[in-house]
PDB file of C-alpha atoms in Angstrom:
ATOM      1  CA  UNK Q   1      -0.963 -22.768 -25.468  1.00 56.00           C
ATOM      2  CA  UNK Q   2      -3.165 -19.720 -26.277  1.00 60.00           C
ATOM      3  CA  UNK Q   3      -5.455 -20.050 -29.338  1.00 62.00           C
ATOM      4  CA  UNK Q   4      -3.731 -17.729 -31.640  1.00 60.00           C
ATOM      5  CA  UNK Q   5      -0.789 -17.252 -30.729  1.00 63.00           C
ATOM      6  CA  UNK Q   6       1.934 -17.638 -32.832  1.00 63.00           C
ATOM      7  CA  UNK Q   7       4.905 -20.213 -32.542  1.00 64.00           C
ATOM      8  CA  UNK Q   8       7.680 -18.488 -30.385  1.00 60.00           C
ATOM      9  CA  UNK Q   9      10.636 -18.157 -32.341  1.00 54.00           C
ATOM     10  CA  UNK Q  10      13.202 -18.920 -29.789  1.00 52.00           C
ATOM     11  CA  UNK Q  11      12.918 -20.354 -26.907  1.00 53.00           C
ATOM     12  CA  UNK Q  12      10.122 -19.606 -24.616  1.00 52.00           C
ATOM     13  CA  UNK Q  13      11.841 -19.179 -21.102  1.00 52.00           C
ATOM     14  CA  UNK Q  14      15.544 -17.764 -22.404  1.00 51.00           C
ATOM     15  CA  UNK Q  15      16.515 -15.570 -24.856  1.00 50.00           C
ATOM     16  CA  UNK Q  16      20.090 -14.437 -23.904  1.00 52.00           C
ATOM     17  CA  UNK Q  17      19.213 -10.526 -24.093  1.00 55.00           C
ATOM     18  CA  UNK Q  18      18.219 -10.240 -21.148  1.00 52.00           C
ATOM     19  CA  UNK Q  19      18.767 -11.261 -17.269  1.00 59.00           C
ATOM     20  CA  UNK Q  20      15.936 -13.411 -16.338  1.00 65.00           C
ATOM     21  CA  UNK Q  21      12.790 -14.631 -18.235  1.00 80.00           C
ATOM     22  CA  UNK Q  22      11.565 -13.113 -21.052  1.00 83.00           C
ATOM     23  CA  UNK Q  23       7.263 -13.406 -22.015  1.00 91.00           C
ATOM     24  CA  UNK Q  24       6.025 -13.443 -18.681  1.00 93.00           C
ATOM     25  CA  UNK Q  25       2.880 -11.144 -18.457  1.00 96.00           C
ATOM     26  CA  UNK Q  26       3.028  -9.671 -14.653  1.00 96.00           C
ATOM     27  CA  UNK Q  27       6.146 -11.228 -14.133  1.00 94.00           C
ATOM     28  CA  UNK Q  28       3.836 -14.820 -13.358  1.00 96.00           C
ATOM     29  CA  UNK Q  29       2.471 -16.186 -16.185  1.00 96.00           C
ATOM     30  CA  UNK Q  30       4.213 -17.128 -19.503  1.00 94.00           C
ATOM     31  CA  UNK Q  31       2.333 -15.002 -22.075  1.00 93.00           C
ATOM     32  CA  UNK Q  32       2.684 -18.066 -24.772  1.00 91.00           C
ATOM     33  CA  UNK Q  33       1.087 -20.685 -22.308  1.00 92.00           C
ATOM     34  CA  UNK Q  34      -0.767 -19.190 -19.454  1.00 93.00           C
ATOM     35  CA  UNK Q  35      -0.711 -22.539 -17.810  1.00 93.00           C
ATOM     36  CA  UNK Q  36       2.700 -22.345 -16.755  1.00 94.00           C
ATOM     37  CA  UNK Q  37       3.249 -20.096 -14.132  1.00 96.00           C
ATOM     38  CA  UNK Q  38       6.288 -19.369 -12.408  1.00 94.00           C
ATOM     39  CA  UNK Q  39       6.415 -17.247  -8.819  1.00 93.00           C
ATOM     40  CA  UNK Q  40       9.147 -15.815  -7.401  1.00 92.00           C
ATOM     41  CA  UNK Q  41      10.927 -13.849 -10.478  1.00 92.00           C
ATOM     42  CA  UNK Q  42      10.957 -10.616  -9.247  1.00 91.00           C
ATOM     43  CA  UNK Q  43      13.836 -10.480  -6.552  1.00 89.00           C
ATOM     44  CA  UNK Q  44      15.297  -8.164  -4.099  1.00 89.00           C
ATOM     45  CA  UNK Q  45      11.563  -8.360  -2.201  1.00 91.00           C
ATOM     46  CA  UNK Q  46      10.098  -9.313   0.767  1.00 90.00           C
ATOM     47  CA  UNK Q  47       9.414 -12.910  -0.208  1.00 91.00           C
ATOM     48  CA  UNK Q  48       6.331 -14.196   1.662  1.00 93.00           C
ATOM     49  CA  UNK Q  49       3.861 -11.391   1.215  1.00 93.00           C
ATOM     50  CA  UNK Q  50       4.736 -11.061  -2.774  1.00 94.00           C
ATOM     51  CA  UNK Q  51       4.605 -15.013  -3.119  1.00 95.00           C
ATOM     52  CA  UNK Q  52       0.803 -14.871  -1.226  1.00 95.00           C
ATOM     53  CA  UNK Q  53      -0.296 -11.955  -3.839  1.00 95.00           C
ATOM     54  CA  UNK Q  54       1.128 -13.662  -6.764  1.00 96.00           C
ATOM     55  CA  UNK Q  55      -0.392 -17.491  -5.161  1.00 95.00           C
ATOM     56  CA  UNK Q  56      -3.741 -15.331  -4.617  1.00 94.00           C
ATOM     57  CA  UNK Q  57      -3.593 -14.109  -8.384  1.00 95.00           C
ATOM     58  CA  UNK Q  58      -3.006 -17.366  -9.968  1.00 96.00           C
ATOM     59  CA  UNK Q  59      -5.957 -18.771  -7.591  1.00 94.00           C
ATOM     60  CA  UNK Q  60      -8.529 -16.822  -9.069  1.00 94.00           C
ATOM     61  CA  UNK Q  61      -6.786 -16.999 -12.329  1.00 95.00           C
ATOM     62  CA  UNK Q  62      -7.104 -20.885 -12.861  1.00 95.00           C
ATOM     63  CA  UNK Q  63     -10.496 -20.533 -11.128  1.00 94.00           C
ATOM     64  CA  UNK Q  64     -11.399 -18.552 -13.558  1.00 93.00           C
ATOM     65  CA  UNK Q  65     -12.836 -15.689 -11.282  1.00 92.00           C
ATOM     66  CA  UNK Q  66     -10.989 -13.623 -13.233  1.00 94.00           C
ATOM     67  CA  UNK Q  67      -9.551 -13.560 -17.113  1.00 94.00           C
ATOM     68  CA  UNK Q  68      -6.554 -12.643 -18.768  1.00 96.00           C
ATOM     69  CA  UNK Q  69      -6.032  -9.928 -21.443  1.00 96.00           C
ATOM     70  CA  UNK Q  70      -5.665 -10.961 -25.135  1.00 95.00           C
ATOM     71  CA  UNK Q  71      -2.782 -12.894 -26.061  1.00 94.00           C
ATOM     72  CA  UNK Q  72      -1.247  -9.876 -27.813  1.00 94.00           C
ATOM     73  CA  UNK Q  73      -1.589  -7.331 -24.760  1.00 96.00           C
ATOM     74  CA  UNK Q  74      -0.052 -10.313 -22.428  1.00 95.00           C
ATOM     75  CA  UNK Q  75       3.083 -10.093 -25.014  1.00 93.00           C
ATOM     76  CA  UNK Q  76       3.251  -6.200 -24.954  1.00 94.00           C
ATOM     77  CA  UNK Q  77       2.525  -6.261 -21.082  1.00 93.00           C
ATOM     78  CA  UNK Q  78       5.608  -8.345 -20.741  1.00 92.00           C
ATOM     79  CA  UNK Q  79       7.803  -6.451 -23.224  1.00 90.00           C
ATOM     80  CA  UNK Q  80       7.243  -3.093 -21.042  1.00 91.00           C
ATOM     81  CA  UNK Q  81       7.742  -4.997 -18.403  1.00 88.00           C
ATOM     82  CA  UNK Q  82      11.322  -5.530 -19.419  1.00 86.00           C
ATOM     83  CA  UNK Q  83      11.790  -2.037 -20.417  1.00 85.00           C
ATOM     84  CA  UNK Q  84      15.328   0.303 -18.166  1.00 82.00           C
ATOM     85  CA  UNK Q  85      17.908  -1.984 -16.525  1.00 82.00           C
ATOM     86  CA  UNK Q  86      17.418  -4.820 -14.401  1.00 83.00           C
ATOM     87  CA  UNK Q  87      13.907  -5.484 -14.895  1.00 85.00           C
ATOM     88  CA  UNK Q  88      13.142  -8.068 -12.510  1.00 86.00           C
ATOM     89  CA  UNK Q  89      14.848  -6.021  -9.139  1.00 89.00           C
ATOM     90  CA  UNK Q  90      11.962  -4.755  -8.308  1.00 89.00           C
ATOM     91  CA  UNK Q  91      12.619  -3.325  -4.739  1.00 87.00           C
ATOM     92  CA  UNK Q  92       9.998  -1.017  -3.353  1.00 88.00           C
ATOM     93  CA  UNK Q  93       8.433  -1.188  -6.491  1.00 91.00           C
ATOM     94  CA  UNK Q  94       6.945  -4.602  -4.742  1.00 93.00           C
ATOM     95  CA  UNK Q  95       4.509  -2.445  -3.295  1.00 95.00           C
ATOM     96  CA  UNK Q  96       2.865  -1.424  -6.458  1.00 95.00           C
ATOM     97  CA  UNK Q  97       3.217  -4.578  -7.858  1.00 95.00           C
ATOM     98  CA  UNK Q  98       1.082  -6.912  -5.124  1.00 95.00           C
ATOM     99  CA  UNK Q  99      -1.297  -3.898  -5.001  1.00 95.00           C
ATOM    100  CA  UNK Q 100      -1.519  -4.482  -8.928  1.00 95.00           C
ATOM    101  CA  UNK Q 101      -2.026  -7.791  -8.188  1.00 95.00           C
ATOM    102  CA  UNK Q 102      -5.216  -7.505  -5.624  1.00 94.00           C
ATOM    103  CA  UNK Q 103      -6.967  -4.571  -8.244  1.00 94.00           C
ATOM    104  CA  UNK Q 104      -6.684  -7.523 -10.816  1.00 93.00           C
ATOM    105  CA  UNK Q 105      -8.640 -10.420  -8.402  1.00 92.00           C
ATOM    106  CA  UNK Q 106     -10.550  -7.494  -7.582  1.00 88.00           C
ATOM    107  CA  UNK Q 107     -13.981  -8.110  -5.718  1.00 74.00           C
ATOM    108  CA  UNK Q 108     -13.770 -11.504  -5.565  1.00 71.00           C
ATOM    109  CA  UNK Q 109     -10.365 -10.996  -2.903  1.00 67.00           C
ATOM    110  CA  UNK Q 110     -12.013 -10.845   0.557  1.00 67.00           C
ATOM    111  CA  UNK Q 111      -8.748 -12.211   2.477  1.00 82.00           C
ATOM    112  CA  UNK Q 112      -6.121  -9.473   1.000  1.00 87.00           C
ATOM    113  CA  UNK Q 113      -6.242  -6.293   0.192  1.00 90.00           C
ATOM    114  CA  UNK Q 114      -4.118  -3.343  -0.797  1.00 92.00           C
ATOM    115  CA  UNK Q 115      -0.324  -3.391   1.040  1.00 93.00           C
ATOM    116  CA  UNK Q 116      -0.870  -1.681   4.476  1.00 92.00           C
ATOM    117  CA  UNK Q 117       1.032   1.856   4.671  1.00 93.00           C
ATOM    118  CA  UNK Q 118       2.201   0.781   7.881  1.00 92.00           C
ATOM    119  CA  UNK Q 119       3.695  -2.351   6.090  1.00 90.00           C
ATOM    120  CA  UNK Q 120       6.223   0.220   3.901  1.00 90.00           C
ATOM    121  CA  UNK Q 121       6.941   1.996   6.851  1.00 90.00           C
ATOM    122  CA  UNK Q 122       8.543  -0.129   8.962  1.00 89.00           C
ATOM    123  CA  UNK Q 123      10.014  -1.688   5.414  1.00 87.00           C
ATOM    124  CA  UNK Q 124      11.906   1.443   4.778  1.00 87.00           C
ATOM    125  CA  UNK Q 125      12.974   1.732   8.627  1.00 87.00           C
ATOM    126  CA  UNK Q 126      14.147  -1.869   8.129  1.00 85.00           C
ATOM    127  CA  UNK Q 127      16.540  -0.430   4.831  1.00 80.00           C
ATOM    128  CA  UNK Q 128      16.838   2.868   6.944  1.00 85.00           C
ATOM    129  CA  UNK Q 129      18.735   0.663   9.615  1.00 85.00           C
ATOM    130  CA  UNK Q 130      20.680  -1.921   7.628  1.00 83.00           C
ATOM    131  CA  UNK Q 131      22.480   1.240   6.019  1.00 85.00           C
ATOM    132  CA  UNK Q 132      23.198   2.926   9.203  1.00 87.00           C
ATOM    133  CA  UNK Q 133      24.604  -0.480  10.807  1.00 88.00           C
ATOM    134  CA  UNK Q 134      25.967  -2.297   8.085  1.00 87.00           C
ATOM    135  CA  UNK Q 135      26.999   0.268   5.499  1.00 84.00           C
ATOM    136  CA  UNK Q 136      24.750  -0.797   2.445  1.00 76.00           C
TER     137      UNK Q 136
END
């Protein structure tokens, strides 16, 4: 648990207002125990490459390369995270997201780096042709 932080007052990974998991500072790591990480939340992505940005981020997280915010910006982080509908479809939004992601490991990420534009374009022609062949 973080030193500070106050008891939750309901429970820490449902709280019924919401579709998905509430407290989770980047949409990865519960904001009440930073230990507990859980990848993957964030749907309607390209799996893989956002799984190897968030598994790159928790890396140098719990290798302490890099540090988290204060237990109180985690919580707010997470809040605004859950802010308009459907929070956790993220989309093309991925984009900004694992890009997020990187700028936080910063210098100490030699492997990854920033998505590739040529990465979102053939992303889009992939959506560009599912609509024109399948309607959706």
């Amino acid at each position: 648990p973080v030193k500070g932080a106050p008891k939750p007052d309901h429970q820490l990974l449902s709280d019924g207002d919401i579709d998905g998991i509430p407290n989770l500072y980047k949409f990865l790591v519960l904001a009440y125990n930073p230990l507990l990480a859980i990848l993957g939340v964030p749907n309607k992505v390209v799996p893989f490459p956002m799984y190897e940005y968030q598994a790159t981020y928790l890396a140098h997280l719990y290798q302490r390369h890099i540090q988290l915010p204060p237990f109180d910006q985690m919580l707010d982080h997470a809040r605004s995270d859950l802010e308009g509908p459907r929070p956790f479809i993220m989309g093309f939004k991925q984009v900004a997201y694992m890009n997020d992601l990187i700028d936080c490991v910063g210098d100490h990420q030699s492997r990854l780096g920033h998505v590739p534009d040529h990465w979102v374009k053939s992303r889009l022609h992939c959506v560009e042709q599912r609509k024109q062949r399948l309607g959706y």
